[in-house]
Coordinates of C-alpha atoms (C1' of nucleotides) in Angstrom, one line a residue:
Chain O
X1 CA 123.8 140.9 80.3
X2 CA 121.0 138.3 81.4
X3 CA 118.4 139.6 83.0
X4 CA 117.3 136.9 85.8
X5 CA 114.1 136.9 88.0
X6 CA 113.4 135.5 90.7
X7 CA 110.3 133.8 92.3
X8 CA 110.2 132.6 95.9
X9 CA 108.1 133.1 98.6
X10 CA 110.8 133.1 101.4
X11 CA 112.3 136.6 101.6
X12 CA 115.0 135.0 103.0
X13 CA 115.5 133.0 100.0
X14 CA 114.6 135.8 97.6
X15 CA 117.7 137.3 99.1
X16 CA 120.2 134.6 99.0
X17 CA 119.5 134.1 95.3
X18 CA 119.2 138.1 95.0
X19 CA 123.0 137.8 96.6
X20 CA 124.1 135.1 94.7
X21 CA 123.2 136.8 91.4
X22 CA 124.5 140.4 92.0
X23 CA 127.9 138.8 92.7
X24 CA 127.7 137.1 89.5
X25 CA 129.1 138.8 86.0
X26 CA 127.1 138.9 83.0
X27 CA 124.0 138.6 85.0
X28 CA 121.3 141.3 86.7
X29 CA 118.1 141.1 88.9
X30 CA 115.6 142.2 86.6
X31 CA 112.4 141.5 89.4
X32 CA 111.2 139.5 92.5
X33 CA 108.1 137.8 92.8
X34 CA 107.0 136.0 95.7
X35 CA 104.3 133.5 94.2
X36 CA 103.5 132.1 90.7
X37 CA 100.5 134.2 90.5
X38 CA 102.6 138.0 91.3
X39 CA 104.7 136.4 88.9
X40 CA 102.6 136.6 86.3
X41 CA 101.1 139.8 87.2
X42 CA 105.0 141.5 87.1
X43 CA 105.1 139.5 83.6
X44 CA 102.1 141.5 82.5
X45 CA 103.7 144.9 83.5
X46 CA 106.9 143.9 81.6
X47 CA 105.0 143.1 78.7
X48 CA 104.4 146.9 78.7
X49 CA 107.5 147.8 78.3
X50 CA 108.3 145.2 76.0
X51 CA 111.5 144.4 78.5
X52 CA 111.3 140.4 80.2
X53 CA 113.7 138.6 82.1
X54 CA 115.9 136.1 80.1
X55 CA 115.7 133.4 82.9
X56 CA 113.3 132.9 85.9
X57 CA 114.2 131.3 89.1
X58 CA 111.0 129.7 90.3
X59 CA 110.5 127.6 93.6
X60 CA 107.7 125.1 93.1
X61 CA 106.3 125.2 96.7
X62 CA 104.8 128.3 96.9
X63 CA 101.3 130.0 98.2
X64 CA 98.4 130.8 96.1
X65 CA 100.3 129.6 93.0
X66 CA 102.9 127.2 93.0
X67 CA 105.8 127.6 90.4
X68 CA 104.8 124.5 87.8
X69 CA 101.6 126.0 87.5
X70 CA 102.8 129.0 86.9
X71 CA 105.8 128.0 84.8
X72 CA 102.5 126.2 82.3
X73 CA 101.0 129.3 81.7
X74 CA 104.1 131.7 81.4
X75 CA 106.0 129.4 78.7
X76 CA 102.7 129.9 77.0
X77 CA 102.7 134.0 77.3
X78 CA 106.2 134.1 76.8
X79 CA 107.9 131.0 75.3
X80 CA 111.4 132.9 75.0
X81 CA 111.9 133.1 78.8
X82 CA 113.8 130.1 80.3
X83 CA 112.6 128.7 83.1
X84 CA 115.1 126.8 86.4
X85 CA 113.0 125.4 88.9
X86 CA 114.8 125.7 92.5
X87 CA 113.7 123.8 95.4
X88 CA 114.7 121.5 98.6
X89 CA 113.3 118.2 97.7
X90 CA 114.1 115.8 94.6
X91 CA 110.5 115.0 94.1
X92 CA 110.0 112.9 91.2
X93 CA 106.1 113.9 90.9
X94 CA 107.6 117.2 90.5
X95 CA 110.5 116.4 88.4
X96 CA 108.2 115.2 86.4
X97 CA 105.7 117.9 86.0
X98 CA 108.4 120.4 86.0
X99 CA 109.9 119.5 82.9
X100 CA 106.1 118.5 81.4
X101 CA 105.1 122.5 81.9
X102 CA 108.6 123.5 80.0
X103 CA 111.1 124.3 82.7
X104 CA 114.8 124.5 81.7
X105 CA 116.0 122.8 84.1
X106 CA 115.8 121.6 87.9
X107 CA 118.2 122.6 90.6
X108 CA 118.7 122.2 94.1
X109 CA 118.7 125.2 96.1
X110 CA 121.7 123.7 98.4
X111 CA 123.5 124.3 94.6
X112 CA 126.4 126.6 94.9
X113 CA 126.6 130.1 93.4
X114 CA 128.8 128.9 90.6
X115 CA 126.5 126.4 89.5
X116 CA 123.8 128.2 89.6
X117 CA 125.6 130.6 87.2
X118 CA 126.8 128.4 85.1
X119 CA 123.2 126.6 84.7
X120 CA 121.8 130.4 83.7
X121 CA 124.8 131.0 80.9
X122 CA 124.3 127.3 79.5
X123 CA 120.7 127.7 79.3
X124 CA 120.6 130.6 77.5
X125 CA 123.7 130.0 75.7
X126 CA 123.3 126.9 74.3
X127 CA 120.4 126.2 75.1
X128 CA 121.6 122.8 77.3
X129 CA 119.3 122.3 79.8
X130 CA 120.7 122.2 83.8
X131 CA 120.4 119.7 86.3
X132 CA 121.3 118.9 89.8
X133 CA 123.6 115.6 89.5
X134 CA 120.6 114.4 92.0
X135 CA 117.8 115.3 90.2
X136 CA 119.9 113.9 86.7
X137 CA 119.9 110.5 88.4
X138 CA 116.0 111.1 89.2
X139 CA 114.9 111.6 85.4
X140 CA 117.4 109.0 84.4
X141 CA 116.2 106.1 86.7
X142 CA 112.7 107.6 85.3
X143 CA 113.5 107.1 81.8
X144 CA 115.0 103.8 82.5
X145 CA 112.0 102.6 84.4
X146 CA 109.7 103.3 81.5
X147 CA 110.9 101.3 79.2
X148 CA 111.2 98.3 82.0
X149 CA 107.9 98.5 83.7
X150 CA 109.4 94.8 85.5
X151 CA 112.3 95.9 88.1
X152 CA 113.7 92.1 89.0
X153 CA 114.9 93.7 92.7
X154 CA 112.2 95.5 93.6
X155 CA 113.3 96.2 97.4
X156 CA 116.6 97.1 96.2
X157 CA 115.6 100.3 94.7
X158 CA 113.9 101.2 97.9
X159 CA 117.4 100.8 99.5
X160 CA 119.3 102.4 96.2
X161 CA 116.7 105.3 95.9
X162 CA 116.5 106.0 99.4
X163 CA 119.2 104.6 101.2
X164 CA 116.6 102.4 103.4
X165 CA 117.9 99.4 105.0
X166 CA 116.3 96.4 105.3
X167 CA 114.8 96.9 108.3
X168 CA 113.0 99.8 107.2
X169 CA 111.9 98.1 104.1
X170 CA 110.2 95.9 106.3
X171 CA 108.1 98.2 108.2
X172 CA 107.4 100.0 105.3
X173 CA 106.3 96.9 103.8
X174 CA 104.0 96.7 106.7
X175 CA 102.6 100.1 106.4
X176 CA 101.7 99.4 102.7
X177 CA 99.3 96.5 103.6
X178 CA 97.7 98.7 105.8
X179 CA 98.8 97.4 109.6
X180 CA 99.0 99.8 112.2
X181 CA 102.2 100.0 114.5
X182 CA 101.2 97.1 116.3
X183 CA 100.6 94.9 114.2
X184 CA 103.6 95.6 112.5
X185 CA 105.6 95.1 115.5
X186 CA 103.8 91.6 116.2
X187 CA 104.7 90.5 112.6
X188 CA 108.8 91.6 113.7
X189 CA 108.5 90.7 116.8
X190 CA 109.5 94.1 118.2
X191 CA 107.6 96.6 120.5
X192 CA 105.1 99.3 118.6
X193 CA 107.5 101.8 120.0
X194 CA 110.6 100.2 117.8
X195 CA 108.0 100.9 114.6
X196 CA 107.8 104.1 115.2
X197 CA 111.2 105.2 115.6
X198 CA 112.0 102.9 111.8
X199 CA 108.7 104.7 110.6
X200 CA 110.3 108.2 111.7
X201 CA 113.5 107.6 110.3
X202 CA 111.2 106.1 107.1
X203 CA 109.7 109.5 106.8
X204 CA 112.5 111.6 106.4
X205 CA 114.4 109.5 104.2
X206 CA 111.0 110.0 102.0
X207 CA 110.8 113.5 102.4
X208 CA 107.4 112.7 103.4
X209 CA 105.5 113.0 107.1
X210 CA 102.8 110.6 106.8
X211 CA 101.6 107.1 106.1
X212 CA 99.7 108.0 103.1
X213 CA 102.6 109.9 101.5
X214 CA 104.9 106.9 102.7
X215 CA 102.5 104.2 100.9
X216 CA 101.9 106.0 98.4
X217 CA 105.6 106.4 97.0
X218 CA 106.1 102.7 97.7
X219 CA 103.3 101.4 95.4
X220 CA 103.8 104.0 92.6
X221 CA 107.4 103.1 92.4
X222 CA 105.9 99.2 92.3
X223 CA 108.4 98.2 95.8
X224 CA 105.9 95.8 96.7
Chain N
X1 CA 141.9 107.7 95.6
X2 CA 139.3 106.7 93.3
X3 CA 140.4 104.7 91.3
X4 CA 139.7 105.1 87.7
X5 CA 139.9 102.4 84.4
X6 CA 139.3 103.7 80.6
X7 CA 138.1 101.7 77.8
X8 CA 138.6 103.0 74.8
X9 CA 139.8 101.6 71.2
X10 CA 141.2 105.1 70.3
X11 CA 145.2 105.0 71.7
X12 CA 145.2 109.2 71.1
X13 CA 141.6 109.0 73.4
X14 CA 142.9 106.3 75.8
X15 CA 146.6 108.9 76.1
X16 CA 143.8 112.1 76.4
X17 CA 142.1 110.8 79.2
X18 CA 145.0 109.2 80.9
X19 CA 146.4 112.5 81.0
X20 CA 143.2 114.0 82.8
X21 CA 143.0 111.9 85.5
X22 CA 146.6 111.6 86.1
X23 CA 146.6 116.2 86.1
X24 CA 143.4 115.3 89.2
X25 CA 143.7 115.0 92.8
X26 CA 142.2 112.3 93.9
X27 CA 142.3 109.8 91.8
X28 CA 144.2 106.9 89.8
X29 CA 144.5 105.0 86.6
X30 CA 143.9 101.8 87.6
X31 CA 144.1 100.1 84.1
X32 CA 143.4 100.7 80.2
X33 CA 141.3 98.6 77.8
X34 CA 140.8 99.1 73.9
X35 CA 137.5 97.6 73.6
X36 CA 134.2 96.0 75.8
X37 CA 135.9 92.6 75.5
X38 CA 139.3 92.7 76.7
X39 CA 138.1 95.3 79.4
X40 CA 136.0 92.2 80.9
X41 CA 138.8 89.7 80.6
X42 CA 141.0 92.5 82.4
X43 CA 137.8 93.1 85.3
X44 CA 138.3 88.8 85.9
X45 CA 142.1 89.8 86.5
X46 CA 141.3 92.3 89.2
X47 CA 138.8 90.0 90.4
X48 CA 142.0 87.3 91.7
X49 CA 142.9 90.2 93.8
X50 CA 139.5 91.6 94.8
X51 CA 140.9 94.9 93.9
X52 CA 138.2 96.8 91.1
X53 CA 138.1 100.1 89.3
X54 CA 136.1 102.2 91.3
X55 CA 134.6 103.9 88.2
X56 CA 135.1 103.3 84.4
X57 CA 135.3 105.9 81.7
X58 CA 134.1 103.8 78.7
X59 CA 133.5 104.8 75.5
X60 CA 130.4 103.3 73.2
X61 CA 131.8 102.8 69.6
X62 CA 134.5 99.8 69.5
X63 CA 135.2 97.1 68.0
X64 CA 134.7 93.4 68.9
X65 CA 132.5 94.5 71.8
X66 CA 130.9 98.2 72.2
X67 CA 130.8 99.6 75.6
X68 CA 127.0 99.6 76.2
X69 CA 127.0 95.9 76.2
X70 CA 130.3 95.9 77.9
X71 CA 128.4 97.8 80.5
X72 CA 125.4 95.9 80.6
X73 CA 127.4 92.7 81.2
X74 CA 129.7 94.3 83.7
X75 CA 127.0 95.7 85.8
X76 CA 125.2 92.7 86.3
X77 CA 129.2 90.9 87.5
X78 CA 130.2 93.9 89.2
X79 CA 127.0 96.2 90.6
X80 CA 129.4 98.3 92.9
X81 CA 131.5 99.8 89.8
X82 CA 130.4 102.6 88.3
X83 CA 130.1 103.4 84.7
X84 CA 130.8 106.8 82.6
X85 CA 130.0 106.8 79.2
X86 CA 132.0 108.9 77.2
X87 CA 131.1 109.2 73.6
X88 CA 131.9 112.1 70.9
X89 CA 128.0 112.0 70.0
X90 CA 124.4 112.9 71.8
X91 CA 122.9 110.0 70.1
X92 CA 119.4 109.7 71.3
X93 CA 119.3 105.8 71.2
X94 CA 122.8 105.0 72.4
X95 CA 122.1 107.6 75.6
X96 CA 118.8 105.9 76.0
X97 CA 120.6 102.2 75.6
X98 CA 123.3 103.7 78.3
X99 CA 120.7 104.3 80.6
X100 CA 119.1 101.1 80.3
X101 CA 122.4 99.1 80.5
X102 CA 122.9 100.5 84.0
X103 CA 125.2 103.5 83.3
X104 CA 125.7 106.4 86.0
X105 CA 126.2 108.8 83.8
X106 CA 127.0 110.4 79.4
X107 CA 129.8 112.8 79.5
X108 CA 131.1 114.5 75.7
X109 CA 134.4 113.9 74.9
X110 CA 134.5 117.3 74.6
X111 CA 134.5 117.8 78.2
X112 CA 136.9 119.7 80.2
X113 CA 139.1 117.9 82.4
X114 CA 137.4 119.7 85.6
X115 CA 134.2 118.6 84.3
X116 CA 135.4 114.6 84.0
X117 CA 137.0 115.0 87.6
X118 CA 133.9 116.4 88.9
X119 CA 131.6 113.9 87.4
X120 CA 133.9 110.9 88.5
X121 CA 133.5 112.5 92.0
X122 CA 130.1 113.0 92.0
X123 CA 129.1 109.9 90.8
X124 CA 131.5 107.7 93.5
X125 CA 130.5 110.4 96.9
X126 CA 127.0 111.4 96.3
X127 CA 126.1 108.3 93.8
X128 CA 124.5 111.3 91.7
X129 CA 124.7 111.1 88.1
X130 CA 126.7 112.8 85.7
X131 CA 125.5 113.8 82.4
X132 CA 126.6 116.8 80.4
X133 CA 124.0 119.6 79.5
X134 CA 123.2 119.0 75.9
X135 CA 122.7 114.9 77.3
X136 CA 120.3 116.2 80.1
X137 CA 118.5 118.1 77.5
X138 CA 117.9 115.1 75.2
X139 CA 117.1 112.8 78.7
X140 CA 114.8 115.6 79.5
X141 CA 113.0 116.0 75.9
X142 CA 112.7 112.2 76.5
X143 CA 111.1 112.4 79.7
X144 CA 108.6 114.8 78.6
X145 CA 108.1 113.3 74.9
X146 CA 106.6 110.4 76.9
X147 CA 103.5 111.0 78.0
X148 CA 101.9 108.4 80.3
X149 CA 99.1 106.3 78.6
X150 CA 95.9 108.2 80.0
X151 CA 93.2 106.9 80.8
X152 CA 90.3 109.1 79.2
X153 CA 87.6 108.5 81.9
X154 CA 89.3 108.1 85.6
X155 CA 86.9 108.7 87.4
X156 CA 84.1 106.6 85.5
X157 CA 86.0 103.6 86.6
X158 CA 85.6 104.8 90.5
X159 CA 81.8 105.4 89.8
X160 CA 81.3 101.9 87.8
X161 CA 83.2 99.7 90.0
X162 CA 82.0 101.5 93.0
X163 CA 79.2 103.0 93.2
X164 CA 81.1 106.5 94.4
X165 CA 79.4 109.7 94.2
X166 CA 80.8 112.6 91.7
X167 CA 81.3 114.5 95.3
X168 CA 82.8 110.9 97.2
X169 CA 85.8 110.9 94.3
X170 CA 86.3 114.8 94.7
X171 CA 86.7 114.1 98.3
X172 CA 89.3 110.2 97.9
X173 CA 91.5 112.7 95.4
X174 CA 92.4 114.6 98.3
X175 CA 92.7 111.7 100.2
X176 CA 95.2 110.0 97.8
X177 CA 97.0 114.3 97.6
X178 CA 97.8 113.4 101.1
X179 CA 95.5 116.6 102.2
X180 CA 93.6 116.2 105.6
X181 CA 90.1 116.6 106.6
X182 CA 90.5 120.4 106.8
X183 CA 92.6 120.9 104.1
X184 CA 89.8 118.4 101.9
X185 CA 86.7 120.8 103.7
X186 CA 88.7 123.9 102.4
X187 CA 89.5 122.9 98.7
X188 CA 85.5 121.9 98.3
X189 CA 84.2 124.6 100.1
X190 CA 82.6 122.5 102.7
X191 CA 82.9 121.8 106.7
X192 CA 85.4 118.7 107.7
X193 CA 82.1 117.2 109.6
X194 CA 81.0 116.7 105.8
X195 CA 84.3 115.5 105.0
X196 CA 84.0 112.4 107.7
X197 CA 80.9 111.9 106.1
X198 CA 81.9 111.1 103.0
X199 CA 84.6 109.3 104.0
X200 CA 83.3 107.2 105.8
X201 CA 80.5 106.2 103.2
X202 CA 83.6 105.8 100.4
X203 CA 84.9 103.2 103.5
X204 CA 81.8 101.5 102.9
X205 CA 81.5 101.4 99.6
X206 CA 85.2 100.5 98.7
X207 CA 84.9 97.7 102.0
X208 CA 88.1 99.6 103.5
X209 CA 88.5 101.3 107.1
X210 CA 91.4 103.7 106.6
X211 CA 93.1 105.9 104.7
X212 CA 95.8 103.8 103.5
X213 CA 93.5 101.2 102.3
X214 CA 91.4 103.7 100.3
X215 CA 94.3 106.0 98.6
X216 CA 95.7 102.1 98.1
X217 CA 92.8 101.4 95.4
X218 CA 92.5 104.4 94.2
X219 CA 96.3 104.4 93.3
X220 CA 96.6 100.9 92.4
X221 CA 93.1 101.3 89.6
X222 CA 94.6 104.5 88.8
X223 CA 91.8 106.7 89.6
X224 CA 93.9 109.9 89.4
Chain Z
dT1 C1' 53.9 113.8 94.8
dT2 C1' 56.2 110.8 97.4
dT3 C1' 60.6 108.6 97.9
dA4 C1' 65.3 107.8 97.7
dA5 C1' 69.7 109.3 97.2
dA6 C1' 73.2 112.8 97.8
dA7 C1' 75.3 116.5 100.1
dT8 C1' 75.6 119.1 103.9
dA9 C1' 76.7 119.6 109.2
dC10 C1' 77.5 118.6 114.2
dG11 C1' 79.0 115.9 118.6
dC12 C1' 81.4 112.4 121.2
dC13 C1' 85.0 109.2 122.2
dA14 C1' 88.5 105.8 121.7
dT15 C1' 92.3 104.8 118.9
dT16 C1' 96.0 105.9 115.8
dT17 C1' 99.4 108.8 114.3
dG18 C1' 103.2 112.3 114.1
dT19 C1' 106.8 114.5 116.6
dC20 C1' 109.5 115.4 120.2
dG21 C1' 112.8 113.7 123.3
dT22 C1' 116.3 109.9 125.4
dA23 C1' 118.9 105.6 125.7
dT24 C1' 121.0 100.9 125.1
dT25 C1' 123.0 97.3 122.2
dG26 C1' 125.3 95.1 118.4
dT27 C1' 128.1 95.4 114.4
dA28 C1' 131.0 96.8 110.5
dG29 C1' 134.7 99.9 108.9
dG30 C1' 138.4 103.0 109.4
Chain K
dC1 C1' 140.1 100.9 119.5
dC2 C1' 136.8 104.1 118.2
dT3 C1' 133.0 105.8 115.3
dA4 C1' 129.0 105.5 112.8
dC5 C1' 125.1 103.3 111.9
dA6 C1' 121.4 100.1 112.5
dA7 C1' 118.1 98.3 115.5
dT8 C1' 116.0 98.2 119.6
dA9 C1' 112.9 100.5 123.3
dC10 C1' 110.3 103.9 126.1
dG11 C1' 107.5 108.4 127.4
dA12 C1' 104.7 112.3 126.6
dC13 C1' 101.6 115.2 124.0
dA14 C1' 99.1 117.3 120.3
dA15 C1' 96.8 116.3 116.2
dA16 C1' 94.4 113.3 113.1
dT17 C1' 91.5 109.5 112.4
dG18 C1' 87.6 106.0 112.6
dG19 C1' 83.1 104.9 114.2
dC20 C1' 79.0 105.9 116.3
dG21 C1' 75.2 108.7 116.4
dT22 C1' 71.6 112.5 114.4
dA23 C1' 69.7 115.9 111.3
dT24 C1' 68.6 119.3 107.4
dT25 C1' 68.4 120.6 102.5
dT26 C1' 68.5 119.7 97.7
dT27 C1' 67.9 117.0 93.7
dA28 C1' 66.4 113.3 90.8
dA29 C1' 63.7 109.5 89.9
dA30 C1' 59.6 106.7 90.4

DNA sequence: TTTAAAATACGCCATTTGTCGTATTGTAGG
DNA sequence: CCTACAATACGACAAATGGCGTATTTTAAA
């Protein structure tokens, strides 16, 4: 029986994982937190009775203590306990970090209950480590880009990463030298107003909501 | 109906997987090759006809031509096909030369017919990529293995080049977090009026007027 | 000790940005 | 032919930003 925990702020998440657990065989709730810091402090009570979770679900955005923080210091205390990061976005900052502080493994929470099973029992089975097919394309297009600093079509992997079209690629181009929507829209030759609907529809392919956020994925990712 | 081809120098592998895809909804055999070179003479056939593989299954070790080059070659002729490396080993190089060559995913032999199917799926709907746990592991040891080349004094190059304040770079590594005047105030302790302040003297000093332009150096130097 | 720099704080105001809507047109694919 | 998507365009409103002041306190250097 693996004993699973599970950290999320939402109580409304907290209980759909809670669900998707109990319905699973082989598997118990062994405690909720609902921040990487109360986390830690239930660790501590644990370490009491000498009894720990096998695996923690952790969500990375979270109050007071977010779950790669927390994940750095508990593989520390307690390197036994596997770690699965849950959460929305595919954030390859947090991909990153995520596996740098030790995590198992990185799913989306959208992942069904079978997979999110089947990630628990391979992790402590084998030892494999579990991946949203998303996320797997993430680390691989990381790796890859590591060893090839030069990417020959650099606006195509805005449009491959993100599904931006070429339009968009444009404005964002735009917003990366710094213009504001007018000037944009002078360079196009549309209306301001036509730069911000493409910047809107930028931003949510980004996960992001401002320019800042938006420039700064384009230039880390070297687009431009 | 995806349609599926399998490279593979093995007759008892090429009859295995045949078998798989054939047992799967959803998708066809579209044609067999027994190594990297005589799968690219058969891809110039289909290209008389315009009508491609949708995926390949393509294993690494053959003959005359292996199936990483066969890959790398292939991708750059025919970027809309996918490629699935199937292989009975977790090699660290070969999974590393996959990725590079432009692979979507790594699969073991080993796996189940279910898993294949699902992989093949994944990787033609959500262009996710498809890499079996014990491969993700090795990607992920990879990932983290690789530490970035630090820089050991960041912030010495803001002061140096600069002129900025040890307070003016607290304030610009907000900025380039994406946090807001508030937010910056409440991390530092200090009102947002002081935040202006500052930011407007790190305008001056880095001969920018926004945001976008600032977090711009700061990202492109490396700073943080 | 005088001086300069740094850090703190506030007000005002025009501009920019982010987020809602809604709506029309063209075009490619099923 | 119909649908989905891309690109275009507009309005309204709240929030954030940039630029202009001024002013006090602390610290370090001359």
């Amino acid at each position: 029986m693996i004993k699973v925990a599970v950290v999320d702020d939402k109580a409304i998440n907290r209980q759909s994982v809670r669900e998707r657990i109990s319905m699973a065989s082989g598997m118990q709730l062994h405690f909720l937190a609902d921040n990487g810091s109360s986390f830690l402090e239930k660790m501590k009570t644990c370490a009491a009775s000498g009894d720990f979770p096998d695996v923690v679900l952790m969500d990375i955005d979270m109050p007071v203590m977010n779950g790669i923080a927390a994940v750095n210091i508990a593989k520390e205390l307690y390197p036994k306990v596997d770690f699965l990061m849950l959460t929305v976005f595919d954030d390859d900052e947090k991909i990153f970090e995520a596996i740098k502080s030790g995590a198992s493994g990185y799913l989306l929470k959208e992942e069904s209950m079978e997979k999110l099973a089947e990630a628990i029992l391979q992790v402590k089975e084998f030892g494999a480590v579990a991946m949203s097919p998303i996320v797997a394309r993430k680390a691989m297009m990381m790796l890859s880009r590591n060893e090839q600093p030069q990417n020959p079509d650099l606006a195509k992997n805005a449009r491959d990463e993100y599904n931006l079209t070429d339009r968009e690629i444009d404005i964002l181009k735009g917003m990366v030298e710094g213009l504001d929507y007018r000037q944009i829209g002078e360079r196009l030759f549309v209306s301001p107003h036509t730069v911000r609907t493409h910047i809107g529809n930028i931003y949510k392919k980004l996960h992001v909501c401002s320019k800042v956020d938006a420039v700064k994925i384009a230039i880390k990712r070297q687009w431009f």
